Amino acid sequence: MISTLELDGLQELRAALIEERQILVASVRKLRETRRQKGTFVLGDGSEAGPRLVALQQQIEVVESVIATLMESQT
């Protein structure tokens, strides 16, 4: 049986990963907008964030999978 503390910790981890993903997206958006305003924007600006974004999404999916498995085992 899963402890409430463990489940709460996993939920917090999931929320932190989602928040990090949102911060990354906002940072790229701000970078691109700033460069557009300065006239220095080129296609691909912010693309270096792509691998980090993919990694975050994969981490979120793993945590969600663990949570779902643990919830299933409780029933």
Short mmCIF file of C-alpha atoms in Angstrom, two decimals:
data_model
loop_
_atom_site.label_atom_id
_atom_site.label_comp_id
_atom_site.label_asym_id
_atom_site.label_seq_id
_atom_site.Cartn_x
_atom_site.Cartn_y
_atom_site.Cartn_z
CA MET A 1 0.00 0.00 0.00
CA ILE A 2 1.38 3.39 -1.01
CA SER A 3 1.83 6.01 1.67
CA THR A 4 0.10 9.34 1.36
CA LEU A 5 3.46 11.01 1.91
CA GLU A 6 4.98 9.19 -1.08
CA LEU A 7 2.04 10.05 -3.33
CA ASP A 8 2.12 13.68 -2.20
CA GLY A 9 5.83 13.81 -2.99
CA LEU A 10 5.27 12.45 -6.48
CA GLN A 11 2.46 14.96 -7.07
CA GLU A 12 4.78 17.77 -5.95
CA LEU A 13 7.52 16.49 -8.25
CA ARG A 14 5.07 16.44 -11.16
CA ALA A 15 3.95 20.00 -10.37
CA ALA A 16 7.57 21.20 -10.17
CA LEU A 17 8.41 19.63 -13.54
CA ILE A 18 5.36 21.22 -15.15
CA GLU A 19 6.30 24.58 -13.63
CA GLU A 20 9.85 24.24 -14.97
CA ARG A 21 8.44 23.46 -18.42
CA GLN A 22 6.25 26.57 -18.27
CA ILE A 23 9.20 28.73 -17.20
CA LEU A 24 11.32 27.38 -20.06
CA VAL A 25 8.59 28.10 -22.60
CA ALA A 26 8.08 31.61 -21.21
CA SER A 27 11.83 32.29 -21.34
CA VAL A 28 12.06 31.25 -24.97
CA ARG A 29 9.00 33.32 -25.81
CA LYS A 30 10.53 36.37 -24.08
CA LEU A 31 13.90 35.86 -25.83
CA ARG A 32 12.24 35.64 -29.22
CA GLU A 33 10.03 38.67 -28.60
CA THR A 34 12.99 40.75 -27.36
CA ARG A 35 15.03 39.83 -30.43
CA ARG A 36 12.09 40.67 -32.70
CA GLN A 37 11.80 44.11 -31.09
CA LYS A 38 15.54 44.72 -31.48
CA GLY A 39 15.49 43.45 -35.04
CA THR A 40 18.00 40.70 -34.27
CA PHE A 41 15.62 37.76 -34.50
CA VAL A 42 16.65 34.85 -36.70
CA LEU A 43 14.87 31.59 -37.31
CA GLY A 44 15.91 29.07 -34.69
CA ASP A 45 16.27 31.52 -31.82
CA GLY A 46 15.56 29.56 -28.68
CA SER A 47 15.88 26.20 -30.41
CA GLU A 48 18.57 25.11 -27.96
CA ALA A 49 15.76 24.82 -25.39
CA GLY A 50 14.13 22.07 -27.47
CA PRO A 51 16.06 19.10 -26.03
CA ARG A 52 15.46 20.34 -22.48
CA LEU A 53 11.75 20.71 -23.21
CA VAL A 54 11.59 17.15 -24.56
CA ALA A 55 13.47 15.83 -21.52
CA LEU A 56 11.08 17.63 -19.16
CA GLN A 57 8.07 16.20 -20.95
CA GLN A 58 9.53 12.70 -20.72
CA GLN A 59 10.16 13.16 -17.00
CA ILE A 60 6.59 14.35 -16.49
CA GLU A 61 5.27 11.30 -18.33
CA VAL A 62 7.40 8.95 -16.22
CA VAL A 63 6.20 10.51 -12.97
CA GLU A 64 2.59 10.40 -14.16
CA SER A 65 3.04 6.73 -15.06
CA VAL A 66 4.44 5.93 -11.62
CA ILE A 67 1.56 7.78 -9.95
CA ALA A 68 -1.00 5.92 -12.09
CA THR A 69 0.62 2.56 -11.32
CA LEU A 70 0.68 3.28 -7.60
CA MET A 71 -2.93 4.45 -7.64
CA GLU A 72 -3.95 1.27 -9.48
CA SER A 73 -2.22 -0.90 -6.93
CA GLN A 74 -4.23 0.77 -4.16
CA THR A 75 -7.56 -0.36 -5.57
#
